[in-house]
Amino acid sequence: MLFAAMVGIHDVLLRHAVERGTEELLAQRLATILDAVASAPEGDRDRIAHALSRADLEVHWRRDAAPTPEHPSREEWPTVAARTAALSGVATELRVRPGRYEAASDRLVGIGAVARLQDGSWLEVELASFTVLSADQGVLHSYAATVGLALLLAVGFAARSVSAPVSALAKAVSRLDPEGEPPALSASGPREVRQLAEALTDMSMRTRDAFRQRTLALGALSHDLMSPIARLRLRAEDLPEEVQQPIRRDLAEMETMVSDVLAYLRGGHGGEAVLPLSIAALVRTVADEFADAGTPVEEGRIDDAVAPGRRVAIKRAVTNLVANAVRHGRDPWIEVEALPDAVLVRVGDRGPGIPPEDLPRVTEPFFRGDRARTAGGGSGLGLSTAQAIVEAHGGHLAVESALGRGTVVTLTLPRWPQGADDGQPSNKTM
């Protein structure tokens, strides 16, 4: 009886391990396929889905029609669905069900998955089944420990062979520069990962070309918009003085709005080379310019710190923040704090603050709260442009405000690597 109990327990444990291992393998496989298709542009998804298909794998992408299950009466596989969703995260709805049914043997020969992607399209996957357990129970019981160990090793190797190339690919993708040369993406790993790497490389090259075309278009647009404004300003000189003043104000406002829109569209991509910048010197320059214009800016803590960046773009971001503090608050101040791996630029005021309901929207393009509209001036692009510039430099922007106490905007920029050659510009240009 003890032997029978041990054999029975071993059999149960082995079956459990086999089931869990099979579920993990299926979840990893399904997650890789989901990520490969969902990360591609919509126009390429059908092509990628067909490229992933082969004799034992069928992948179909549908724009809007939900697939109809072949066997609606069969149970779904919630554990595999949950694990796949945890690994991928690109599906808003995911069902894993038995696949095609083979009547001759009365068994399922595949696993089916139906996923609804975040854009509302659908992905259907059919995988051939895995035959893991032996039908000879005597052999199974005799070699249960060996089979269990081999299965665990196989699961670990398979998981590693799938996850390692995906991790390496994710790191390479995180280094993609919209206007730089695409990095060499790993061509190792499963077939799906190799195809994904090729698709990402192609997408990166198309994105780079699109950014370059946009830069040329923005330059032409700037000339086409600014030239008529300059001509109107010259023609206004011939008008009486009392007529000139309102025209000049309107033209100045138009010029500012055009400049703000172009700066927002350009973001941090303005054709400058990335150079090591002294953030302290740049901040002091901005403060001096406002002081020369009659608006003193209090300088707080100013740490010496160097960050890689495009000087004109970073200066515009800081200038926009100070201009907002001057326009919508009072007693503007600025400070620079150097951290081991980052540089923080804080711009604040002691004004009325931003209402809590407006705070989540202040970085939206053209958004101006009630107080900003009442105060007049500005295009509603100051914070949006600053955010676009900082994010293009690998940083981020945060806004904090309390009613009656003022507002603080913090720019976080990556710090120039210690020991780097400060005299050499980066190869990245925008």
Short mmCIF file of C-alpha atoms in Angstrom, two decimals:
data_model
loop_
_atom_site.label_atom_id
_atom_site.label_comp_id
_atom_site.label_asym_id
_atom_site.label_seq_id
_atom_site.Cartn_x
_atom_site.Cartn_y
_atom_site.Cartn_z
CA MET A 1 0.00 0.00 0.00
CA LEU A 2 2.82 2.37 0.86
CA PHE A 3 4.45 1.62 -2.46
CA ALA A 4 1.16 2.16 -4.24
CA ALA A 5 0.63 5.42 -2.37
CA MET A 6 4.15 6.62 -3.24
CA VAL A 7 3.62 5.68 -6.88
CA GLY A 8 0.25 7.40 -6.87
CA ILE A 9 1.63 10.57 -5.26
CA HIS A 10 4.58 10.56 -7.63
CA ASP A 11 2.22 10.13 -10.55
CA VAL A 12 0.07 13.04 -9.39
CA LEU A 13 3.08 15.28 -8.79
CA LEU A 14 4.56 14.40 -12.16
CA ARG A 15 1.32 15.04 -13.96
CA HIS A 16 0.99 18.36 -12.12
CA ALA A 17 4.54 19.34 -13.07
CA VAL A 18 3.91 18.32 -16.67
CA GLU A 19 0.69 20.33 -16.79
CA ARG A 20 2.29 23.41 -15.24
CA GLY A 21 5.31 23.12 -17.52
CA THR A 22 3.13 22.72 -20.59
CA GLU A 23 1.00 25.69 -19.53
CA GLU A 24 4.10 27.85 -19.03
CA LEU A 25 5.47 26.89 -22.44
CA LEU A 26 2.16 27.63 -24.12
CA ALA A 27 1.82 30.95 -22.29
CA GLN A 28 5.35 31.99 -23.28
CA ARG A 29 4.69 31.02 -26.90
CA LEU A 30 1.35 32.80 -27.06
CA ALA A 31 2.76 35.93 -25.37
CA THR A 32 5.63 36.09 -27.87
CA ILE A 33 3.21 35.86 -30.80
CA LEU A 34 0.88 38.48 -29.28
CA ASP A 35 3.77 40.90 -28.70
CA ALA A 36 5.16 40.33 -32.21
CA VAL A 37 1.89 41.26 -33.91
CA ALA A 38 0.66 43.96 -31.48
CA SER A 39 3.94 45.91 -31.58
CA ALA A 40 3.84 46.24 -35.37
CA PRO A 41 2.04 49.07 -37.21
CA GLU A 42 -1.52 48.19 -38.15
CA GLY A 43 -0.67 48.01 -41.83
CA ASP A 44 1.98 45.34 -41.20
CA ARG A 45 0.07 43.12 -38.76
CA ASP A 46 -1.63 40.89 -41.31
CA ARG A 47 1.68 40.34 -43.11
CA ILE A 48 3.47 39.49 -39.85
CA ALA A 49 0.65 37.15 -38.80
CA HIS A 50 0.94 35.23 -42.06
CA ALA A 51 4.74 35.20 -41.79
CA LEU A 52 4.49 33.63 -38.32
CA SER A 53 2.22 30.84 -39.58
CA ARG A 54 3.66 27.46 -40.55
CA ALA A 55 2.64 23.79 -40.59
CA ASP A 56 2.03 23.55 -36.82
CA LEU A 57 1.07 27.17 -36.23
CA GLU A 58 -1.69 29.36 -37.65
CA VAL A 59 -1.94 33.06 -36.85
CA HIS A 60 -4.75 35.28 -38.16
CA TRP A 61 -5.20 39.01 -37.49
CA ARG A 62 -8.65 40.58 -37.97
CA ARG A 63 -9.28 44.30 -37.93
CA ASP A 64 -12.69 44.33 -36.26
CA ALA A 65 -14.57 41.01 -36.47
CA ALA A 66 -14.28 38.71 -33.45
CA PRO A 67 -13.41 35.11 -34.48
CA THR A 68 -16.07 32.43 -33.93
CA PRO A 69 -14.80 29.50 -31.79
CA GLU A 70 -14.69 26.13 -33.53
CA HIS A 71 -15.81 24.30 -30.39
CA PRO A 72 -17.90 26.65 -28.23
CA SER A 73 -18.93 23.77 -25.97
CA ARG A 74 -15.37 23.02 -24.89
CA GLU A 75 -13.99 24.39 -21.66
CA GLU A 76 -11.64 27.33 -21.76
CA TRP A 77 -8.15 27.15 -20.23
CA PRO A 78 -8.13 30.03 -17.70
CA THR A 79 -4.69 29.29 -16.22
CA VAL A 80 -2.95 29.60 -19.59
CA ALA A 81 -5.02 32.68 -20.44
CA ALA A 82 -4.08 34.36 -17.15
CA ARG A 83 -0.38 33.50 -17.52
CA THR A 84 -0.30 34.70 -21.13
CA ALA A 85 -1.98 37.98 -20.15
CA ALA A 86 0.58 38.46 -17.35
CA LEU A 87 3.51 37.87 -19.72
CA SER A 88 2.24 40.01 -22.60
CA GLY A 89 -0.09 42.77 -21.40
CA VAL A 90 -1.16 43.83 -24.91
CA ALA A 91 -4.60 42.18 -24.88
CA THR A 92 -7.74 43.64 -23.31
CA GLU A 93 -9.55 40.30 -23.70
CA LEU A 94 -7.96 36.86 -23.95
CA ARG A 95 -9.50 33.41 -24.23
CA VAL A 96 -7.52 30.18 -24.51
CA ARG A 97 -9.54 27.18 -25.67
CA PRO A 98 -9.01 23.68 -27.15
CA GLY A 99 -8.20 23.88 -30.82
CA ARG A 100 -9.06 21.61 -33.73
CA TYR A 101 -10.69 18.32 -32.76
CA GLU A 102 -9.57 15.00 -34.31
CA ALA A 103 -12.60 12.69 -34.34
CA ALA A 104 -10.63 9.52 -35.22
CA SER A 105 -8.65 9.58 -31.98
CA ASP A 106 -11.18 11.55 -29.91
CA ARG A 107 -8.60 13.96 -28.70
CA LEU A 108 -7.61 17.59 -29.17
CA VAL A 109 -4.54 18.15 -31.29
CA GLY A 110 -4.04 21.87 -30.66
CA ILE A 111 -4.60 24.87 -28.47
CA GLY A 112 -6.53 27.89 -29.71
CA ALA A 113 -6.25 31.46 -28.44
CA VAL A 114 -8.39 34.48 -29.27
CA ALA A 115 -7.15 37.90 -28.11
CA ARG A 116 -8.60 41.35 -28.49
CA LEU A 117 -5.77 43.89 -28.81
CA GLN A 118 -5.80 47.37 -27.30
CA ASP A 119 -6.84 49.01 -30.59
CA GLY A 120 -9.93 46.77 -30.89
CA SER A 121 -8.52 44.36 -33.49
CA TRP A 122 -8.46 40.59 -32.95
CA LEU A 123 -5.74 37.96 -33.12
CA GLU A 124 -6.44 34.23 -33.47
CA VAL A 125 -3.72 31.63 -32.82
CA GLU A 126 -3.89 27.86 -33.39
CA LEU A 127 -1.01 25.78 -31.95
CA ALA A 128 -0.43 22.03 -32.41
CA SER A 129 -0.64 20.05 -29.15
CA PHE A 130 2.33 18.73 -27.19
CA THR A 131 2.48 14.98 -26.43
CA VAL A 132 4.26 14.84 -23.08
CA LEU A 133 2.93 11.91 -21.04
CA SER A 134 3.56 8.32 -22.09
CA ALA A 135 0.57 6.06 -22.54
CA ASP A 136 2.49 3.19 -20.86
CA GLN A 137 1.71 3.76 -17.18
CA GLY A 138 4.24 1.14 -16.04
CA VAL A 139 7.09 2.91 -17.82
CA LEU A 140 5.75 6.23 -16.57
CA HIS A 141 5.79 5.07 -12.95
CA SER A 142 9.21 3.41 -13.25
CA TYR A 143 10.91 6.45 -14.68
CA ALA A 144 8.74 9.17 -13.14
CA ALA A 145 11.62 10.90 -11.37
CA THR A 146 13.80 10.90 -14.48
CA VAL A 147 11.02 12.18 -16.68
CA GLY A 148 10.11 14.86 -14.12
CA LEU A 149 13.68 16.11 -13.93
CA ALA A 150 14.05 16.08 -17.70
CA LEU A 151 10.80 17.96 -18.06
CA LEU A 152 11.85 20.62 -15.58
CA LEU A 153 15.14 21.05 -17.40
CA ALA A 154 13.31 21.28 -20.71
CA VAL A 155 10.90 23.86 -19.33
CA GLY A 156 13.77 25.96 -17.99
CA PHE A 157 15.69 25.74 -21.25
CA ALA A 158 12.62 26.55 -23.34
CA ALA A 159 11.67 29.49 -21.14
CA ARG A 160 15.23 30.77 -21.32
CA SER A 161 15.43 30.32 -25.08
CA VAL A 162 12.24 32.35 -25.48
CA SER A 163 12.69 35.03 -22.82
CA ALA A 164 16.40 35.82 -23.26
CA PRO A 165 16.16 36.95 -26.91
CA VAL A 166 13.00 38.92 -26.13
CA SER A 167 14.77 40.69 -23.24
CA ALA A 168 17.76 41.51 -25.43
CA LEU A 169 15.41 42.78 -28.12
CA ALA A 170 13.54 44.96 -25.62
CA LYS A 171 16.81 46.58 -24.47
CA ALA A 172 17.80 47.29 -28.07
CA VAL A 173 14.39 48.80 -28.84
CA SER A 174 14.68 51.09 -25.80
CA ARG A 175 17.80 52.61 -27.40
CA LEU A 176 16.09 53.43 -30.70
CA ASP A 177 16.67 57.02 -31.80
CA PRO A 178 13.95 58.35 -34.14
CA GLU A 179 16.50 60.17 -36.30
CA GLY A 180 19.64 58.13 -35.68
CA GLU A 181 20.86 54.93 -37.27
CA PRO A 182 18.87 51.94 -35.95
CA PRO A 183 20.87 49.73 -33.56
CA ALA A 184 21.68 46.18 -34.54
CA LEU A 185 18.75 44.14 -33.24
CA SER A 186 19.45 40.56 -32.19
CA ALA A 187 18.60 37.99 -34.85
CA SER A 188 18.87 35.04 -32.45
CA GLY A 189 16.15 33.15 -30.63
CA PRO A 190 12.88 31.68 -31.86
CA ARG A 191 11.69 32.32 -35.37
CA GLU A 192 9.03 34.75 -34.15
CA VAL A 193 11.65 36.84 -32.31
CA ARG A 194 13.88 36.99 -35.38
CA GLN A 195 10.96 38.11 -37.51
CA LEU A 196 10.03 40.70 -34.89
CA ALA A 197 13.61 42.03 -34.91
CA GLU A 198 13.51 42.40 -38.69
CA ALA A 199 10.12 44.17 -38.52
CA LEU A 200 11.36 46.56 -35.82
CA THR A 201 14.50 47.39 -37.81
CA ASP A 202 12.39 48.16 -40.86
CA MET A 203 9.99 50.27 -38.77
CA SER A 204 12.92 52.17 -37.21
CA MET A 205 14.30 53.06 -40.64
CA ARG A 206 10.91 54.28 -41.83
CA THR A 207 10.47 56.33 -38.66
CA ARG A 208 13.91 57.91 -39.13
CA ASP A 209 13.03 58.88 -42.70
CA ALA A 210 9.68 60.32 -41.56
CA PHE A 211 11.39 62.44 -38.89
CA ARG A 212 13.87 63.80 -41.41
CA GLN A 213 11.07 64.71 -43.79
CA ARG A 214 9.22 66.41 -40.93
CA THR A 215 12.29 68.47 -40.05
CA LEU A 216 12.55 69.71 -43.64
CA ALA A 217 8.83 70.48 -43.73
CA LEU A 218 9.01 72.45 -40.47
CA GLY A 219 11.86 74.54 -41.83
CA ALA A 220 9.86 75.40 -44.93
CA LEU A 221 6.74 76.08 -42.86
CA SER A 222 8.66 78.44 -40.58
CA HIS A 223 9.85 80.47 -43.56
CA ASP A 224 6.41 80.54 -45.21
CA LEU A 225 4.68 81.74 -42.03
CA MET A 226 7.25 84.21 -40.74
CA SER A 227 7.84 86.00 -44.05
CA PRO A 228 4.29 87.46 -44.38
CA ILE A 229 4.41 88.59 -40.75
CA ALA A 230 7.68 90.42 -41.40
CA ARG A 231 6.22 92.08 -44.51
CA LEU A 232 3.14 93.23 -42.57
CA ARG A 233 5.39 94.69 -39.88
CA LEU A 234 7.30 96.72 -42.50
CA ARG A 235 4.10 97.96 -44.13
CA ALA A 236 2.74 99.03 -40.76
CA GLU A 237 5.62 101.50 -40.46
CA ASP A 238 3.87 103.74 -43.01
CA LEU A 239 0.71 103.98 -40.90
CA PRO A 240 -0.01 106.62 -38.26
CA GLU A 241 1.48 105.93 -34.83
CA GLU A 242 -1.89 105.39 -33.15
CA VAL A 243 -2.69 102.69 -35.74
CA GLN A 244 0.77 101.13 -35.65
CA GLN A 245 0.70 100.17 -31.97
CA PRO A 246 -2.25 97.71 -32.03
CA ILE A 247 -1.01 96.24 -35.32
CA ARG A 248 2.45 95.69 -33.87
CA ARG A 249 0.96 94.01 -30.80
CA ASP A 250 -1.17 91.71 -32.96
CA LEU A 251 1.78 90.84 -35.21
CA ALA A 252 3.99 90.15 -32.18
CA GLU A 253 1.30 87.86 -30.76
CA MET A 254 0.93 86.08 -34.11
CA GLU A 255 4.70 85.64 -34.36
CA THR A 256 4.85 84.23 -30.83
CA MET A 257 2.00 81.81 -31.51
CA VAL A 258 3.58 80.58 -34.76
CA SER A 259 6.92 80.18 -33.01
CA ASP A 260 5.28 78.27 -30.15
CA VAL A 261 3.44 75.92 -32.50
CA LEU A 262 6.59 75.20 -34.52
CA ALA A 263 8.59 74.64 -31.33
CA TYR A 264 5.95 72.21 -30.06
CA LEU A 265 5.88 70.27 -33.33
CA ARG A 266 9.66 70.21 -33.42
CA GLY A 267 9.92 69.10 -29.77
CA GLY A 268 13.54 68.30 -28.98
CA HIS A 269 14.32 67.52 -32.62
CA GLY A 270 15.71 70.73 -34.02
CA GLY A 271 18.83 69.73 -35.94
CA GLU A 272 21.25 70.49 -33.10
CA ALA A 273 24.00 68.13 -32.02
CA VAL A 274 23.81 66.63 -28.55
CA LEU A 275 26.59 68.27 -26.52
CA PRO A 276 27.58 68.31 -22.85
CA LEU A 277 25.70 71.31 -21.40
CA SER A 278 26.38 73.16 -18.17
CA ILE A 279 22.84 73.32 -16.83
CA ALA A 280 23.87 75.82 -14.14
CA ALA A 281 25.27 78.24 -16.75
CA LEU A 282 22.21 77.83 -18.96
CA VAL A 283 19.83 78.51 -16.05
CA ARG A 284 21.78 81.62 -15.02
CA THR A 285 21.62 82.88 -18.62
CA VAL A 286 17.83 82.51 -18.67
CA ALA A 287 17.52 84.27 -15.30
CA ASP A 288 19.74 87.13 -16.52
CA GLU A 289 17.65 87.57 -19.67
CA PHE A 290 14.46 87.90 -17.63
CA ALA A 291 16.19 90.32 -15.26
CA ASP A 292 17.33 92.46 -18.21
CA ALA A 293 13.69 92.56 -19.35
CA GLY A 294 12.63 93.89 -15.95
CA THR A 295 11.48 90.63 -14.33
CA PRO A 296 13.96 89.39 -11.72
CA VAL A 297 14.04 85.64 -11.10
CA GLU A 298 15.27 84.45 -7.71
CA GLU A 299 18.14 81.96 -8.00
CA GLY A 300 18.12 79.32 -5.29
CA ARG A 301 20.39 76.32 -5.08
CA ILE A 302 22.42 76.11 -8.31
CA ASP A 303 24.57 72.96 -8.44
CA ASP A 304 27.23 72.56 -11.10
CA ALA A 305 26.04 69.72 -13.33
CA VAL A 306 26.50 68.68 -16.94
CA ALA A 307 23.79 67.00 -19.01
CA PRO A 308 23.81 65.81 -22.63
CA GLY A 309 21.45 67.95 -24.66
CA ARG A 310 20.67 70.40 -27.41
CA ARG A 311 21.33 73.86 -26.01
CA VAL A 312 18.67 75.83 -27.89
CA ALA A 313 15.98 73.24 -27.12
CA ILE A 314 16.82 72.93 -23.40
CA LYS A 315 17.04 76.70 -23.05
CA ARG A 316 13.62 77.07 -24.65
CA ALA A 317 12.14 74.54 -22.23
CA VAL A 318 13.53 76.42 -19.21
CA THR A 319 12.48 79.78 -20.68
CA ASN A 320 8.92 78.52 -21.19
CA LEU A 321 8.69 77.45 -17.55
CA VAL A 322 10.01 80.77 -16.24
CA ALA A 323 7.67 82.68 -18.57
CA ASN A 324 4.73 80.69 -17.20
CA ALA A 325 5.80 81.45 -13.63
CA VAL A 326 6.06 85.16 -14.48
CA ARG A 327 2.76 85.28 -16.37
CA HIS A 328 0.57 83.25 -14.01
CA GLY A 329 2.29 83.65 -10.63
CA ARG A 330 4.53 86.01 -8.73
CA ASP A 331 8.05 85.97 -7.30
CA PRO A 332 9.41 83.37 -9.75
CA TRP A 333 12.40 81.32 -8.65
CA ILE A 334 14.66 78.67 -10.14
CA GLU A 335 17.15 76.11 -8.84
CA VAL A 336 19.34 73.25 -10.08
CA GLU A 337 20.00 70.07 -8.10
CA ALA A 338 22.61 67.53 -9.20
CA LEU A 339 21.93 63.87 -8.42
CA PRO A 340 24.34 60.98 -9.13
CA ASP A 341 22.57 60.06 -12.37
CA ALA A 342 20.23 62.99 -13.07
CA VAL A 343 19.94 66.79 -13.05
CA LEU A 344 16.81 68.43 -11.66
CA VAL A 345 15.76 71.92 -12.77
CA ARG A 346 12.95 73.34 -10.63
CA VAL A 347 11.02 76.46 -11.62
CA GLY A 348 8.42 77.78 -9.22
CA ASP A 349 6.34 80.75 -8.18
CA ARG A 350 4.37 81.93 -5.17
CA GLY A 351 1.18 82.62 -7.07
CA PRO A 352 -2.39 81.37 -6.72
CA GLY A 353 -1.58 77.83 -7.86
CA ILE A 354 -3.42 75.51 -10.22
CA PRO A 355 -6.84 74.04 -9.33
CA PRO A 356 -6.62 70.27 -8.67
CA GLU A 357 -9.08 69.52 -11.49
CA ASP A 358 -6.79 71.32 -14.00
CA LEU A 359 -3.51 69.79 -12.83
CA PRO A 360 -3.71 66.54 -14.88
CA ARG A 361 -4.30 68.55 -18.08
CA VAL A 362 -1.77 71.37 -17.82
CA THR A 363 0.69 69.65 -20.18
CA GLU A 364 -1.95 69.08 -22.87
CA PRO A 365 -1.39 71.18 -26.02
CA PHE A 366 -3.41 74.42 -26.09
CA PHE A 367 -4.93 73.81 -22.64
CA ARG A 368 -5.31 76.94 -20.54
CA GLY A 369 -7.12 77.00 -17.22
CA ASP A 370 -9.62 79.64 -16.19
CA ARG A 371 -6.93 81.79 -14.53
CA ALA A 372 -4.68 81.56 -17.61
CA ARG A 373 -7.51 82.60 -19.92
CA THR A 374 -8.37 85.49 -17.63
CA ALA A 375 -4.75 86.63 -17.49
CA GLY A 376 -4.50 86.52 -21.29
CA GLY A 377 -1.40 85.95 -23.38
CA GLY A 378 0.31 82.70 -24.18
CA SER A 379 -0.63 80.01 -26.65
CA GLY A 380 -1.19 77.14 -24.23
CA LEU A 381 1.92 75.36 -25.56
CA GLY A 382 4.57 76.38 -23.03
CA LEU A 383 4.40 73.29 -20.81
CA SER A 384 3.61 70.98 -23.75
CA THR A 385 6.70 72.14 -25.61
CA ALA A 386 8.89 71.85 -22.51
CA GLN A 387 7.62 68.32 -21.91
CA ALA A 388 8.26 67.29 -25.52
CA ILE A 389 11.80 68.68 -25.38
CA VAL A 390 12.66 66.99 -22.09
CA GLU A 391 11.22 63.63 -23.15
CA ALA A 392 13.22 63.82 -26.40
CA HIS A 393 16.32 64.07 -24.17
CA GLY A 394 15.37 60.99 -22.15
CA GLY A 395 13.96 62.94 -19.19
CA HIS A 396 10.54 63.84 -17.88
CA LEU A 397 8.52 66.79 -16.56
CA ALA A 398 6.45 66.90 -13.35
CA VAL A 399 4.06 69.60 -12.11
CA GLU A 400 3.15 70.17 -8.46
CA SER A 401 0.79 72.89 -7.27
CA ALA A 402 -1.19 73.92 -4.22
CA LEU A 403 -3.88 76.59 -4.23
CA GLY A 404 -2.63 79.78 -2.63
CA ARG A 405 0.95 78.49 -2.37
CA GLY A 406 2.18 78.45 -5.95
CA THR A 407 3.36 75.97 -8.55
CA VAL A 408 6.62 74.05 -9.01
CA VAL A 409 7.61 72.43 -12.31
CA THR A 410 10.54 69.99 -12.26
CA LEU A 411 12.57 69.00 -15.30
CA THR A 412 14.56 65.79 -14.85
CA LEU A 413 17.42 65.28 -17.32
CA PRO A 414 19.94 62.43 -17.48
CA ARG A 415 23.36 63.50 -16.24
CA TRP A 416 26.42 63.44 -18.49
CA PRO A 417 28.34 60.19 -17.75
CA GLN A 418 31.21 60.61 -15.33
CA GLY A 419 34.56 60.49 -17.14
CA ALA A 420 33.05 61.17 -20.57
CA ASP A 421 34.94 63.46 -22.92
CA ASP A 422 33.15 66.77 -22.45
CA GLY A 423 34.75 68.20 -25.53
CA GLN A 424 33.20 65.78 -28.00
CA PRO A 425 29.64 66.09 -29.22
CA SER A 426 27.38 63.10 -29.35
CA ASN A 427 26.82 61.36 -32.65
CA LYS A 428 23.08 61.80 -32.21
CA THR A 429 21.64 64.82 -33.94
CA MET A 430 18.09 66.03 -34.33
#
